[in-house]
Every structure is written in structure tokens, then in C-alpha cells.
GROMACS .gro file of C-alpha atoms in nm:
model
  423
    1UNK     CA    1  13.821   6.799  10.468
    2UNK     CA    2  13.842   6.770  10.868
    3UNK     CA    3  13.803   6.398  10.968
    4UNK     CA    4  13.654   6.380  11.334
    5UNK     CA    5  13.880   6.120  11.556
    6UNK     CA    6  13.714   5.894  11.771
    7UNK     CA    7  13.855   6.013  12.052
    8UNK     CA    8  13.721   6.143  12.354
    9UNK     CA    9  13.550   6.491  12.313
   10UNK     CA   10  13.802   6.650  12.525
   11UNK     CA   11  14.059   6.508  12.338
   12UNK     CA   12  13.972   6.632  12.028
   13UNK     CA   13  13.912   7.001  12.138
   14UNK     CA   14  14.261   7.011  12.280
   15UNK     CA   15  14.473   6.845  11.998
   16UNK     CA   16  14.593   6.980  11.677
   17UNK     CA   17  14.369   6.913  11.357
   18UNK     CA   18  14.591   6.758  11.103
   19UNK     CA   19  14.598   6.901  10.764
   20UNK     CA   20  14.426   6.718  10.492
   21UNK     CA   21  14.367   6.801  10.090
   22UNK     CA   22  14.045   6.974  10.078
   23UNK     CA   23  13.723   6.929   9.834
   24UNK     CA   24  13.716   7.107   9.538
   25UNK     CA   25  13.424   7.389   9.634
   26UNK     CA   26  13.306   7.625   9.366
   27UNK     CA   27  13.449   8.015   9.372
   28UNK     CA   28  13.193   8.216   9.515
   29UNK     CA   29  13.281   8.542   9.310
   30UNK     CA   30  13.285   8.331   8.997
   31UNK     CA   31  12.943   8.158   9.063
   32UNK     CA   32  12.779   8.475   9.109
   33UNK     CA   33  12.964   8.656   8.806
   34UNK     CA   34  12.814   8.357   8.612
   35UNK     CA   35  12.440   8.382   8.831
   36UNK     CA   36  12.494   8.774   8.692
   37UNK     CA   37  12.586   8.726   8.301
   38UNK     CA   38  12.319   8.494   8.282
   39UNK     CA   39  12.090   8.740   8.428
   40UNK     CA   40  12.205   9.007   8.171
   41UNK     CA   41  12.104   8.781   7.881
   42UNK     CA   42  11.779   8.754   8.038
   43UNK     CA   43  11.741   9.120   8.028
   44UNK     CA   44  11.847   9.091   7.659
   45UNK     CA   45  11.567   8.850   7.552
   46UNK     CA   46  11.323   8.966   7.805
   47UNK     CA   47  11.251   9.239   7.761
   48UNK     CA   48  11.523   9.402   7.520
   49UNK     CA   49  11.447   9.175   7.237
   50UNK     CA   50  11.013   9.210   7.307
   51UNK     CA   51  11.052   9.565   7.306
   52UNK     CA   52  11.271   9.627   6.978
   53UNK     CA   53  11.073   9.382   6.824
   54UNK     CA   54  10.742   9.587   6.932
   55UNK     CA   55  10.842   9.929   6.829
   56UNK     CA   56  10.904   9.763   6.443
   57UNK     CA   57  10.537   9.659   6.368
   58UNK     CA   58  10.238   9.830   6.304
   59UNK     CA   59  10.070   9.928   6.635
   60UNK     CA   60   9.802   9.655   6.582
   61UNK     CA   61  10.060   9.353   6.655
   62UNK     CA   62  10.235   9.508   6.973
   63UNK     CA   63  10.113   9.272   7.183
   64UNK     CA   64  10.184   8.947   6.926
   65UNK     CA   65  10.499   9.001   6.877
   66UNK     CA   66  10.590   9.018   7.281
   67UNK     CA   67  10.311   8.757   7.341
   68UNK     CA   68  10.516   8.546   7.072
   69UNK     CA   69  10.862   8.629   7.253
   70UNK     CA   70  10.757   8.547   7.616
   71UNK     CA   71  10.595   8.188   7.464
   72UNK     CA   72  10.898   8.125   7.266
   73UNK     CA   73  11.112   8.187   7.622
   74UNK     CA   74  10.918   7.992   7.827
   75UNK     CA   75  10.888   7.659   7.522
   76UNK     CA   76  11.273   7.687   7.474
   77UNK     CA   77  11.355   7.716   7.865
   78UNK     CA   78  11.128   7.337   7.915
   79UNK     CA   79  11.297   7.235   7.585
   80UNK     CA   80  11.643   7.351   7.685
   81UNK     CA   81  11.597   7.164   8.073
   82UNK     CA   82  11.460   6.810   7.945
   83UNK     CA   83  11.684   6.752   7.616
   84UNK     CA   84  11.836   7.050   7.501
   85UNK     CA   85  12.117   7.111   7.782
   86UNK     CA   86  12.198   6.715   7.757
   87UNK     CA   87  12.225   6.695   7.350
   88UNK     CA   88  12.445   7.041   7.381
   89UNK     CA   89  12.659   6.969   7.646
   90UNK     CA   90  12.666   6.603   7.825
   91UNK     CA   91  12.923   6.381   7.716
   92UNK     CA   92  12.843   6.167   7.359
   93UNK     CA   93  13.007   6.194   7.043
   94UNK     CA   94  13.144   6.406   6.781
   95UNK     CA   95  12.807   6.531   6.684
   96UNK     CA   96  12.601   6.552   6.959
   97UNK     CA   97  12.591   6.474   7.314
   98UNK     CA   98  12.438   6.207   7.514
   99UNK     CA   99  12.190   6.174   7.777
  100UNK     CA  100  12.343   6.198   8.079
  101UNK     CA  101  12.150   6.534   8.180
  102UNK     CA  102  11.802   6.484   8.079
  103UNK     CA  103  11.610   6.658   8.307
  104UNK     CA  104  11.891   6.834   8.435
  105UNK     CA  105  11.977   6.510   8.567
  106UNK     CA  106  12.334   6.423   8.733
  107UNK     CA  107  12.439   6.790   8.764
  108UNK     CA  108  12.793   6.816   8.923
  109UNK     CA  109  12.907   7.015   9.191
  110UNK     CA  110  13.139   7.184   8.979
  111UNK     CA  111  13.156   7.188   8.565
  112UNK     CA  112  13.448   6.989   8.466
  113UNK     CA  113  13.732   7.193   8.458
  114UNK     CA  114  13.566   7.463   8.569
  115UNK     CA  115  13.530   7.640   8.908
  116UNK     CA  116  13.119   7.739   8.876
  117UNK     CA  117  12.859   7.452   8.985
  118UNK     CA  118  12.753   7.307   8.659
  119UNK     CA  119  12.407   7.434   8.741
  120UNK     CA  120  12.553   7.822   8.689
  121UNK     CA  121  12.689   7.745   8.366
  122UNK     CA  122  12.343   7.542   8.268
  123UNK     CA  123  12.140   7.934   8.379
  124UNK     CA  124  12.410   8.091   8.153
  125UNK     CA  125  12.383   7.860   7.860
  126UNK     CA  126  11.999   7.857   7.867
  127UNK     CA  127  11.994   8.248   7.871
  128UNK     CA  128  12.235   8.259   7.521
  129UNK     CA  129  11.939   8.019   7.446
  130UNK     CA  130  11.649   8.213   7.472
  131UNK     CA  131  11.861   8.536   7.315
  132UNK     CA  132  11.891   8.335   7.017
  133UNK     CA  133  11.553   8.169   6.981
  134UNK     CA  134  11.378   8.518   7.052
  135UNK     CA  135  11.601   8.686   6.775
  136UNK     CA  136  11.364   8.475   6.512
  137UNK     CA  137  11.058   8.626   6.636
  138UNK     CA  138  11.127   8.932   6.443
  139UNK     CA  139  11.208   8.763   6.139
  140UNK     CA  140  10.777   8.664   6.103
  141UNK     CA  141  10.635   8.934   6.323
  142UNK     CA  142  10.282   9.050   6.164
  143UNK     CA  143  10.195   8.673   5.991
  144UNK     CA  144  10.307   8.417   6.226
  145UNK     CA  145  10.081   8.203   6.443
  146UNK     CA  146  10.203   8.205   6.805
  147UNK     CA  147  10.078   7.809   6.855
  148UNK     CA  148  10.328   7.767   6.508
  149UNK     CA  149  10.649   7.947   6.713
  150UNK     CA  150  10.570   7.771   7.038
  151UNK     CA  151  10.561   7.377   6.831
  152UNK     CA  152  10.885   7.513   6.617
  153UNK     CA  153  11.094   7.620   6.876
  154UNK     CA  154  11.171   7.266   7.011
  155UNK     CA  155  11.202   7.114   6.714
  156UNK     CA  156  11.467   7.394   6.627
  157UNK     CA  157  11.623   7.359   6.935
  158UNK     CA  158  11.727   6.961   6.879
  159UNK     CA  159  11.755   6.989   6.499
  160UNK     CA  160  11.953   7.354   6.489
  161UNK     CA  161  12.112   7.478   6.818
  162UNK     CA  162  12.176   7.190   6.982
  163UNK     CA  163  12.391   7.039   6.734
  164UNK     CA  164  12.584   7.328   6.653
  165UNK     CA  165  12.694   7.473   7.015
  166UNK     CA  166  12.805   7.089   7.057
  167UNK     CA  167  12.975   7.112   6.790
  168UNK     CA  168  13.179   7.487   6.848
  169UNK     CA  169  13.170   7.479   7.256
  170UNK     CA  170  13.142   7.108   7.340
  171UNK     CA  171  13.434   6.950   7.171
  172UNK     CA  172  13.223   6.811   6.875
  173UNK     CA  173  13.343   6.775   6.478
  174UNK     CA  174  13.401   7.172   6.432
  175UNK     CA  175  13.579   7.268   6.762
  176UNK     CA  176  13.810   6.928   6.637
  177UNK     CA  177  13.841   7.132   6.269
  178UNK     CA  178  13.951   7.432   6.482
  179UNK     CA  179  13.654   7.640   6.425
  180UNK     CA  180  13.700   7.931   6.704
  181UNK     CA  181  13.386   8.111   6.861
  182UNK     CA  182  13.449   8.299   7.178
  183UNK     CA  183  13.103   8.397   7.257
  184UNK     CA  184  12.842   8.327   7.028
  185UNK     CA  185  12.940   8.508   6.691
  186UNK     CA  186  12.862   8.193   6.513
  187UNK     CA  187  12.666   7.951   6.759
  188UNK     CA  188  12.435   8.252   6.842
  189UNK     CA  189  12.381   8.509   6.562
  190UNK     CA  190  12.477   8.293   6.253
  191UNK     CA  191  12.280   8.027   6.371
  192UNK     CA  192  12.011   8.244   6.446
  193UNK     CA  193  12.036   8.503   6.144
  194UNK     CA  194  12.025   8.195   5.851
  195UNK     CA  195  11.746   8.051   6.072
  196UNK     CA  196  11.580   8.419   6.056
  197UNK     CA  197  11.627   8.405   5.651
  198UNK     CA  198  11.509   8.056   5.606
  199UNK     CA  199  11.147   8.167   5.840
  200UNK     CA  200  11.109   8.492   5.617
  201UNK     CA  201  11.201   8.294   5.332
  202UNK     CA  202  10.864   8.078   5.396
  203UNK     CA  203  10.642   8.305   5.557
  204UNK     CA  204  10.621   8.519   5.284
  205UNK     CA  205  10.557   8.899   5.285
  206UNK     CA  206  10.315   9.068   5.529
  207UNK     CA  207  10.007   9.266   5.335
  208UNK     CA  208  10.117   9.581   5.518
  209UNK     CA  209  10.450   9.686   5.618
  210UNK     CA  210  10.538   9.929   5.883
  211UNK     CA  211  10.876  10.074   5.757
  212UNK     CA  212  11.045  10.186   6.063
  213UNK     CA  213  10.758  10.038   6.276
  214UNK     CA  214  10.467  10.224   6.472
  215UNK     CA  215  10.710  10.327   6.761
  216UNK     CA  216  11.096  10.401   6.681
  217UNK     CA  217  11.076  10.532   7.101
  218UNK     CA  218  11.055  10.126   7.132
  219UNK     CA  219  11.266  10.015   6.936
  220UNK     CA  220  11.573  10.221   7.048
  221UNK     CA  221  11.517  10.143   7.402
  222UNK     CA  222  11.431   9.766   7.322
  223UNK     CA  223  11.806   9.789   7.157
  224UNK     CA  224  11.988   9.957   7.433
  225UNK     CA  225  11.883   9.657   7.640
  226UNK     CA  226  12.013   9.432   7.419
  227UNK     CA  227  12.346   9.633   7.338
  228UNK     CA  228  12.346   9.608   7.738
  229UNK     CA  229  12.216   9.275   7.787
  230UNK     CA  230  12.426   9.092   7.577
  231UNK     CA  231  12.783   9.192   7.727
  232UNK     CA  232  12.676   8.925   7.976
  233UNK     CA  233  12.742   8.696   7.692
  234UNK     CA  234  13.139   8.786   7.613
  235UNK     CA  235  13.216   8.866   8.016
  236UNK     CA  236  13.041   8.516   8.082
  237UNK     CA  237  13.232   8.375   7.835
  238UNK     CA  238  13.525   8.389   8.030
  239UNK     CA  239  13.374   8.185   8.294
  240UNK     CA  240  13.458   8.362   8.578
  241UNK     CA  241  13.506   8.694   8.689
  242UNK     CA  242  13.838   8.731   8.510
  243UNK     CA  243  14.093   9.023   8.332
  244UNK     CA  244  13.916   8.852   8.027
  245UNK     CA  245  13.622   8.916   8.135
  246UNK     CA  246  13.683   9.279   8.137
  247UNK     CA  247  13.880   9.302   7.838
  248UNK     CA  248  13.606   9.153   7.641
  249UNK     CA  249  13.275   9.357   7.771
  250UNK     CA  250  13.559   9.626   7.727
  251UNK     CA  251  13.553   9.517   7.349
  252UNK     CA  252  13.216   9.429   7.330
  253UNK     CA  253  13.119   9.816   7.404
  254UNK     CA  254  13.375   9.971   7.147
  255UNK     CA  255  13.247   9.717   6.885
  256UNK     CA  256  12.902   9.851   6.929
  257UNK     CA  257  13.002  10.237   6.931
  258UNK     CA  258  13.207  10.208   6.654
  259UNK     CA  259  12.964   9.976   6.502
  260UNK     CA  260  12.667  10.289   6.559
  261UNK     CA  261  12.913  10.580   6.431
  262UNK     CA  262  12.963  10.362   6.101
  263UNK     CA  263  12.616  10.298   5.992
  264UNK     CA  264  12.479  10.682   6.089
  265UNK     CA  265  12.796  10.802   5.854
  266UNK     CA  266  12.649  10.545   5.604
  267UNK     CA  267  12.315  10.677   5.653
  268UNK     CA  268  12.422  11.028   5.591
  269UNK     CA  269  12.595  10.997   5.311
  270UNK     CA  270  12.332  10.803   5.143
  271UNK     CA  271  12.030  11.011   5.218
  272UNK     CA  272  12.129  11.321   5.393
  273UNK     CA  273  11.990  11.221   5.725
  274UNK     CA  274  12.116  11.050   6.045
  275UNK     CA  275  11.853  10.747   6.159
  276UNK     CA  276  11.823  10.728   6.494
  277UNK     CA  277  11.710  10.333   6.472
  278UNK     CA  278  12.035  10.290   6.247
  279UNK     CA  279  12.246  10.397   6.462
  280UNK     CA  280  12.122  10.119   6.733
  281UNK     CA  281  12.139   9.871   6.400
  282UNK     CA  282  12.479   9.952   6.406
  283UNK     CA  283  12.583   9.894   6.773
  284UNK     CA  284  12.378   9.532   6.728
  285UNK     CA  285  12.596   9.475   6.437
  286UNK     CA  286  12.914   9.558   6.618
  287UNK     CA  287  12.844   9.332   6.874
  288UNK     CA  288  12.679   9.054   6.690
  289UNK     CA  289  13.049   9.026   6.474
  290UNK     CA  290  13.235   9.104   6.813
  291UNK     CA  291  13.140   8.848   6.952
  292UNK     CA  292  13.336   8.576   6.834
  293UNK     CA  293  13.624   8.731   6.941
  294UNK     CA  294  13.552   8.967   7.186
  295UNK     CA  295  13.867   8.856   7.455
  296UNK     CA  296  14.077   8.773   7.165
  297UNK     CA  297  14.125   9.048   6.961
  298UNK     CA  298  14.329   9.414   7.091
  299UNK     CA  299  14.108   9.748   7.144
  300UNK     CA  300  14.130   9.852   6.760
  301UNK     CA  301  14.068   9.489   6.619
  302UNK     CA  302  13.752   9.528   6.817
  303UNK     CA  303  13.693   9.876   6.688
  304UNK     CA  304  13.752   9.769   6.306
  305UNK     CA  305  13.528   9.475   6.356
  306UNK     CA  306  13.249   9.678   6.472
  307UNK     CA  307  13.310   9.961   6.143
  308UNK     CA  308  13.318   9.694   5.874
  309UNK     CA  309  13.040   9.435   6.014
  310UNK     CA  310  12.799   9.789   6.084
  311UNK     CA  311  12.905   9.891   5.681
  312UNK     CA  312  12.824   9.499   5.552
  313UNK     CA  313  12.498   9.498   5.705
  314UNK     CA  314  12.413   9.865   5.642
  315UNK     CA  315  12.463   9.763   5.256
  316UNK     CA  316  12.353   9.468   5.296
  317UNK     CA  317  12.006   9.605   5.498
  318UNK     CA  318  11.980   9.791   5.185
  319UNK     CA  319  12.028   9.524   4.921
  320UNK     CA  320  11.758   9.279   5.109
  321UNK     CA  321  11.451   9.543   5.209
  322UNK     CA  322  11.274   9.509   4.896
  323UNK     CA  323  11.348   9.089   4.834
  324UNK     CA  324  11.296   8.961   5.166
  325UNK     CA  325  11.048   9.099   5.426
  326UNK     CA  326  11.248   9.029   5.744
  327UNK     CA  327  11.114   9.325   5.979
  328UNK     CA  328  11.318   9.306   6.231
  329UNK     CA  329  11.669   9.273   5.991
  330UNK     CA  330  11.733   8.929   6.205
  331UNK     CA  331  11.926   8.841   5.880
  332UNK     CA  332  12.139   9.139   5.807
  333UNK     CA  333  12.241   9.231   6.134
  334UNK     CA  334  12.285   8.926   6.355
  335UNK     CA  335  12.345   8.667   6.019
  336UNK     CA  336  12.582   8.871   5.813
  337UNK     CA  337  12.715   9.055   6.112
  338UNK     CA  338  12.795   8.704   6.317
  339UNK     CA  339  12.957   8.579   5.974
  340UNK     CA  340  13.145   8.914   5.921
  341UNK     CA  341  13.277   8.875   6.272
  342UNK     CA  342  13.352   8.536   6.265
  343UNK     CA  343  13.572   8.616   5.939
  344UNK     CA  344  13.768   8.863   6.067
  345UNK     CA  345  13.853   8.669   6.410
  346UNK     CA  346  14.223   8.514   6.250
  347UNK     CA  347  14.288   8.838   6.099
  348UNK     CA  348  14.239   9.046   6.409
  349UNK     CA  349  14.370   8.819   6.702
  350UNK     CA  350  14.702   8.819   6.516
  351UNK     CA  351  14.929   8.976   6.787
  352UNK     CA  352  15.110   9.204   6.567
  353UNK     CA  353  14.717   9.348   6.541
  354UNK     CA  354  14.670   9.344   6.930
  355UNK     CA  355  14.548   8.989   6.925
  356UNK     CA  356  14.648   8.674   7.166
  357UNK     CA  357  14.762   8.503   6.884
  358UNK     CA  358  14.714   8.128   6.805
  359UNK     CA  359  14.848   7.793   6.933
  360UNK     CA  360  15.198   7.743   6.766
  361UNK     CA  361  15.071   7.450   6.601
  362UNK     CA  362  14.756   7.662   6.404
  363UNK     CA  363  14.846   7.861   6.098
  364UNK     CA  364  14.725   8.181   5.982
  365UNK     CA  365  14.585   8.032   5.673
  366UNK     CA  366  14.455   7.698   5.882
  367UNK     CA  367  14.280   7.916   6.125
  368UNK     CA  368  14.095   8.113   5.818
  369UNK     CA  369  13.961   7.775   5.628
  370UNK     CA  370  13.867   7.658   5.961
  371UNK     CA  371  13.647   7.948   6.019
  372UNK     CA  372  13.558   8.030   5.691
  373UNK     CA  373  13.432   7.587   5.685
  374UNK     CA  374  13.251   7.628   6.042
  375UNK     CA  375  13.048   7.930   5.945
  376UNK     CA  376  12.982   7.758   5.624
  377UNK     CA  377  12.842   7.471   5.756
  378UNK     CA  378  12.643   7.653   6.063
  379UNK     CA  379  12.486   7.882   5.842
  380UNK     CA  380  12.383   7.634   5.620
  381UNK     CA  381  12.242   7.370   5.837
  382UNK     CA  382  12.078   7.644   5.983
  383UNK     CA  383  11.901   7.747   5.710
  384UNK     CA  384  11.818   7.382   5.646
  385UNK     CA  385  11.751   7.269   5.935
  386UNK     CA  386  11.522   7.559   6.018
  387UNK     CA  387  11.298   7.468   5.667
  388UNK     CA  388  11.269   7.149   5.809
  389UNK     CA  389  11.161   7.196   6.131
  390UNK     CA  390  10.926   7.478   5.944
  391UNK     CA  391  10.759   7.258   5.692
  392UNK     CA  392  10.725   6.982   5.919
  393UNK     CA  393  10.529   7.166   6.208
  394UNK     CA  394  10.337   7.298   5.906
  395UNK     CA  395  10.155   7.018   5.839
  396UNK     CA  396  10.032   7.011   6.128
  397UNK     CA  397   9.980   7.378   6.205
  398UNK     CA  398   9.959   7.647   5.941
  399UNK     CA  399  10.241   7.879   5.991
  400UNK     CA  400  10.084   8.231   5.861
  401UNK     CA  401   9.747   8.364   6.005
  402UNK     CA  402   9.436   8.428   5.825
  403UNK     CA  403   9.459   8.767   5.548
  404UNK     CA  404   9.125   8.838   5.771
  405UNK     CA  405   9.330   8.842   6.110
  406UNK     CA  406   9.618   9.013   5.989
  407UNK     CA  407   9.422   9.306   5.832
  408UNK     CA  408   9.224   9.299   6.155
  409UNK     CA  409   9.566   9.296   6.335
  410UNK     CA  410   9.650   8.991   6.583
  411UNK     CA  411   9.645   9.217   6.902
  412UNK     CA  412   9.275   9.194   6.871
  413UNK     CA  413   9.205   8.882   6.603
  414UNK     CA  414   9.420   8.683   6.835
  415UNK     CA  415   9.439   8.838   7.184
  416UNK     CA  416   9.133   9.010   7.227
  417UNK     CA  417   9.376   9.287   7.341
  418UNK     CA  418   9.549   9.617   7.197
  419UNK     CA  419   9.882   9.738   7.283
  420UNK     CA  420   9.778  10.108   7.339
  421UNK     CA  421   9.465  10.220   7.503
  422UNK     CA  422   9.433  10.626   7.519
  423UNK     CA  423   9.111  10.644   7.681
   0.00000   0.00000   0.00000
């Protein structure tokens, strides 16, 4: 920084400036690389997510199912500014994080260690928020309450997410245990796939099923969003617009292609016929596993981590249809495919493999039981955790609708509205 000299003015226009250290400023190209991969996510949950979601219900719950998405945005994003930031990310302990940021309050210029304002990486944090809080929608679409989702949701956020992205991104117990997560493969679709199961799990099956949904159209382009969207999550990841950055949206897209040609093979050779909508389950299961590892992991690690998590939750899509009525496959394709991803991570970042390797202290075998402990826990705390939030808004609020409103169809029992009008 300049320091003005008391001198006269004249003085001080015709003398040297001496040289002094200068303030650490943030990097404009990395603020706005942030600004942008938060703004991708956002395109991810709003609308990608709202439309997929839409197209897989009967055409008399269009509009609940987006209603539900857009209140479940705008609860998490007040959640995620007064407590949800602070217990993720301020300093505390081991387990969760302090209070420091409440309300967004004491914001630095720049995020420790970082070269973004702390506010960027708070817009990029809250976006892989609301991606994974809008992923449960689908899991109750057709039976759930929307005044249920929008009192769950914050208890979710400080019993579930919270805990566990302080615990893999904020230094807490499992980053300590070595637990690695680039990007979100656990924090994000583990967390949010075993919360998925545990919601289906309660709500119980819907009266009617629409098997593939009233509007496949929807659902594909809903997807393609999200396939899109949510390379904003691996290229902001890298926290600034790096080679990494590249190198793992790079990865992020072969995971999903690879991930689609896998599950339309499967599809073939089990029935003959090519589904369009599993070919964009396949690309969501790529990139679900992917992203754990998305800038560690060489161009085929990515590619064979988007053909075996798109085969594990094509089977496994299979397995659950008729035991657990999770419409949107929350489960099977973000759960199993996060978990799948998450696995293969030490395996695939080996450098003989085209991986960075590991820290010459971690072992091969160290760096498995670490994952294969941190997914362990995650996904079961998240299935606990979720019940518990569930059962205790539930006595409170009923969590299914009325058999009368969901044969009438909540567009109109709870909206007064209907998604299509042809007149």
C-alpha cells in the first residue's frame, strides 16, 4: 500500500513513491470463476433438478413437485445464511464448527488460504447446498406435504449436511481419518442419496405410480441441466480458475458419457430397447461417482468410474423398483453412484492408473479403509439423521397428504393450479 507523506503537495508529486508490501486483494479471474460455478449449480437445482423431477410424476403433481423444489431452495438458502454456513465452515472443533459466521457475520476479505473473498466461496458452497437438498424432493414426489419439506429441510441441514461437509471439507474428524472427497461424491450425493432412502423409506408408496413419469421430454432436458449444471461443482472445486479446473470438468464430462453409453448397453441387453431417460440416468451416475475424484484421477480412471457406477446403479435401479418407491431413483443413482465413486477414488488416482497419487505418508490400503470408514459413516448418519429430523417434524406436521388429495392430485388439492392447460 502507498503511504501519503506529509509533505508539501508539490513535494509529493515530484518525488519517487517508495515501494512497500502490498495487501493481499482477491484474484479477479478467480472470484468470478467462483461467482460462475456457483451460478452453474444454481442452474442445476433451479431449474435442472424441478424439471427432471416434473417430467417423473403423473401430470397432476407437475406443479408440487417444482412448487416443493423452489420452497426447499429458498428454506435451505435462509437456513444455510443464519447457521448453516457457520456450523459447516467457521472455525470450532472436530465435529462441527462454531459461530463465528452467523448471519454471515465476520466475512473476510479473502478465505483463508485462499485467493476468492470468503463471500464467493459462501455463493459456491450454498449452491452445492441447494443441489443436494433439492435431490430429496424426488425421493417423496406425489405424497409429501410441501409445509413438511419446507420445516425438514433446516432441521436436515444442522443435523445431516452440516456436520458432514465439516467433517470431509472443513478439517473435522473424517478429513483427520483421511477420508478424500474432491467435489461432493460423498458430502453431496451420499449424503443426499441415504437421506433420499431413509424419506422413501417413511413415506411409504404412492397409490399411483407413473413409471417413466407423464413427460420423459422433461425429464431429459431437466437432466441435461443437471449433467451441465453440476460441472460447476468439480471446476469450482479447484477454487480458482485453474489447469485443475479444466482437467476435472474435462473428467466430469467423460464420466457422464461413458456413464450414458453403459446403462443404454445395459438396457439393451436386458430388454431389447435403448431408454432414452436411462441413458441421462447414466450420465447422472457417472458424474455423481466422478465426483469425488474428478481432478484426481487420469482420463480413463474417469471413464471406468463412469462405466461401473452407471452398471451398479442400472442393477441396482432394477433390484429396488419394486421394494422401495423412490420416483426419482435419488437412491440408486446419486447414493450408490456417490458410494461407487467414492470407492474407486484410491484405486483410480494411483499414478500408474493416470492418477496424482497420494501423500508419501498415505498407503494404498490406508487410503481404501479411510474411504471405505467415511462413506460408512456419512451414509449412515445420513440415513439416521434424516429419520430423525423426519419423525420429529412429524409430530408436528403429518408428512404424507390426504389419499383424497393425492387421488385428486396436489396441483389442484393443494395449488388450486394444473401444470398443463390446453385450452
Amino acid at each position: 500500500m502507498r503511504i501519503l507523506s506529509i509533505f508539501p503537495l508539490v513535494l509529493l508529486l515530484s518525488a519517487p513513491s517508495p515501494a512497500f508490501a502490498q495487501v493481499a486483494a482477491a484474484d479477479s479471474g478467480d472470484t468470478g470463476w467462483m461467482i460462475l460455478c456457483a451460478l452453474l449449480l444454481l442452474f442445476a437445482a433451479l431449474p435442472g433438478l424441478m424439471l427432471r423431477h416434473a417430467g417423473q410424476v403423473n401430470v397432476r403433481n407437475i406443479l408440487s413437485v417444482m412448487a416443493q423444489g423452489a420452497g426447499v431452495a429458498a428454506i435451505m438458502s435462509v437456513g444455510w445464511a443464519i447457521a448453516g454456513y457457520s456450523l459447516a465452515f467457521a472455525p470450532g472443533n472436530a465435529w462441527l464448527g462454531g459461530g463465528a459466521n452467523l448471519l454471515l457475520a465476520n466475512l473476510a476479505q479473502l478465505r483463508d488460504g485462499l485467493t476468492v473473498p470468503e463471500s464467493a466461496f459462501v455463493l459456491f458452497q450454498l449452491a452445492l447446498a441447494l443441489v443436494a437438498s433439492c435431490l430429496l424432493v424426488g425421493s417423496v414426489a406425489e405424497r409429501a406435504r410441501i409445509g413438511w419439506f419446507l420445516a425438514f429441510i433446516p432441521l436436515w441441514l444442522l443435523l445431516v449436511y452440516a456436520p458432514m461437509v465439516h467433517a470431509l471439507w472443513a478439517g473435522g474428524w473424517l478429513a483427520a481419518l483421511g477420508v478424500m472427497d474432491y467435489a461432493g461424491g460423498i458430502a453431496t450425493h451420499v449424503a443426499a442419496g441415504f437421506s433420499a432412502l431413509a424419506l422413501a423409506l417413511l413415506a411409504g408408496r404412492r397409490s399411483e405410480i407413473s413409471d417413466p413419469g407423464h413427460a420423459p421430454g422433461l425429464t431429459m432436458a431437466g437432466g441435461a441441466l443437471v449433467w451441465i449444471g453440476l460441472s460447476g461443482a468439480v471446476g469450482g472445486w479447484a477454487l480458482g480458475a485453474t489447469d485443475d479446473a479444466a482437467t476435472a470438468i474435462l473428467n466430469h464430462h467423460f464420466a457422464a458419457c461413458t456413464g450414458a453409453l453403459a446403462w443404454a448397453l445395459f438396457d439393451r441387453v436386458l430388454t431389447g430397447r435403448t431408454s432414452a431417460t436411462g441413458v441421462m440416468s447414466g450420465a447422472l451416475a457417472g458424474i455423481a461417482a466422478v465426483s469425488a475424484s474428478a481432478a484426481l484421477v487420469g482420463t480413463g480412471g474417469a471413464m471406468l468410474t463412469g462405466v461401473i457406477a452407471a452398471t451398479i446403479c442400472r442393477i441396482a435401479t432394477g433390484l429396488l423398483a419394486g421394494r422401495i418407491d423412490d420416483g426419482a431413483n435419488i437412491f440408486a443413482i446419486h447414493g450408490l453412484g456417490g458410494m461407487t465413486g467414492g470407492l474407486l477414488l484410491p484405486i483410480f488416482a494411483l499414478p500408474i492408473l493416470g492418477g496424482v497419487g497420494f501423500d508419501p505418508s498415505i498407503s494404498f490400503s490406508g487410503a481404501m479403509v479411510s474411504q471405505i470408514v467415511g462413506i460408512s459413516v456419512v451414509a449412515l448418519w445420513s440415513v439416521l439423521g434424516s429419520a430423525i429430523a423426519a419423525l420429529i417434524v412429524s409430530m408436528v406436521l403429518p408428512l404424507r397428504v390426504t389419499k383424497a388429495q393425492e387421488g385428486e392430485g396436489l396441483d389442484a388439492a393443494v395449488h388450486g393450479q394444473q401444470g398443463w392447460d390446453f385450452r
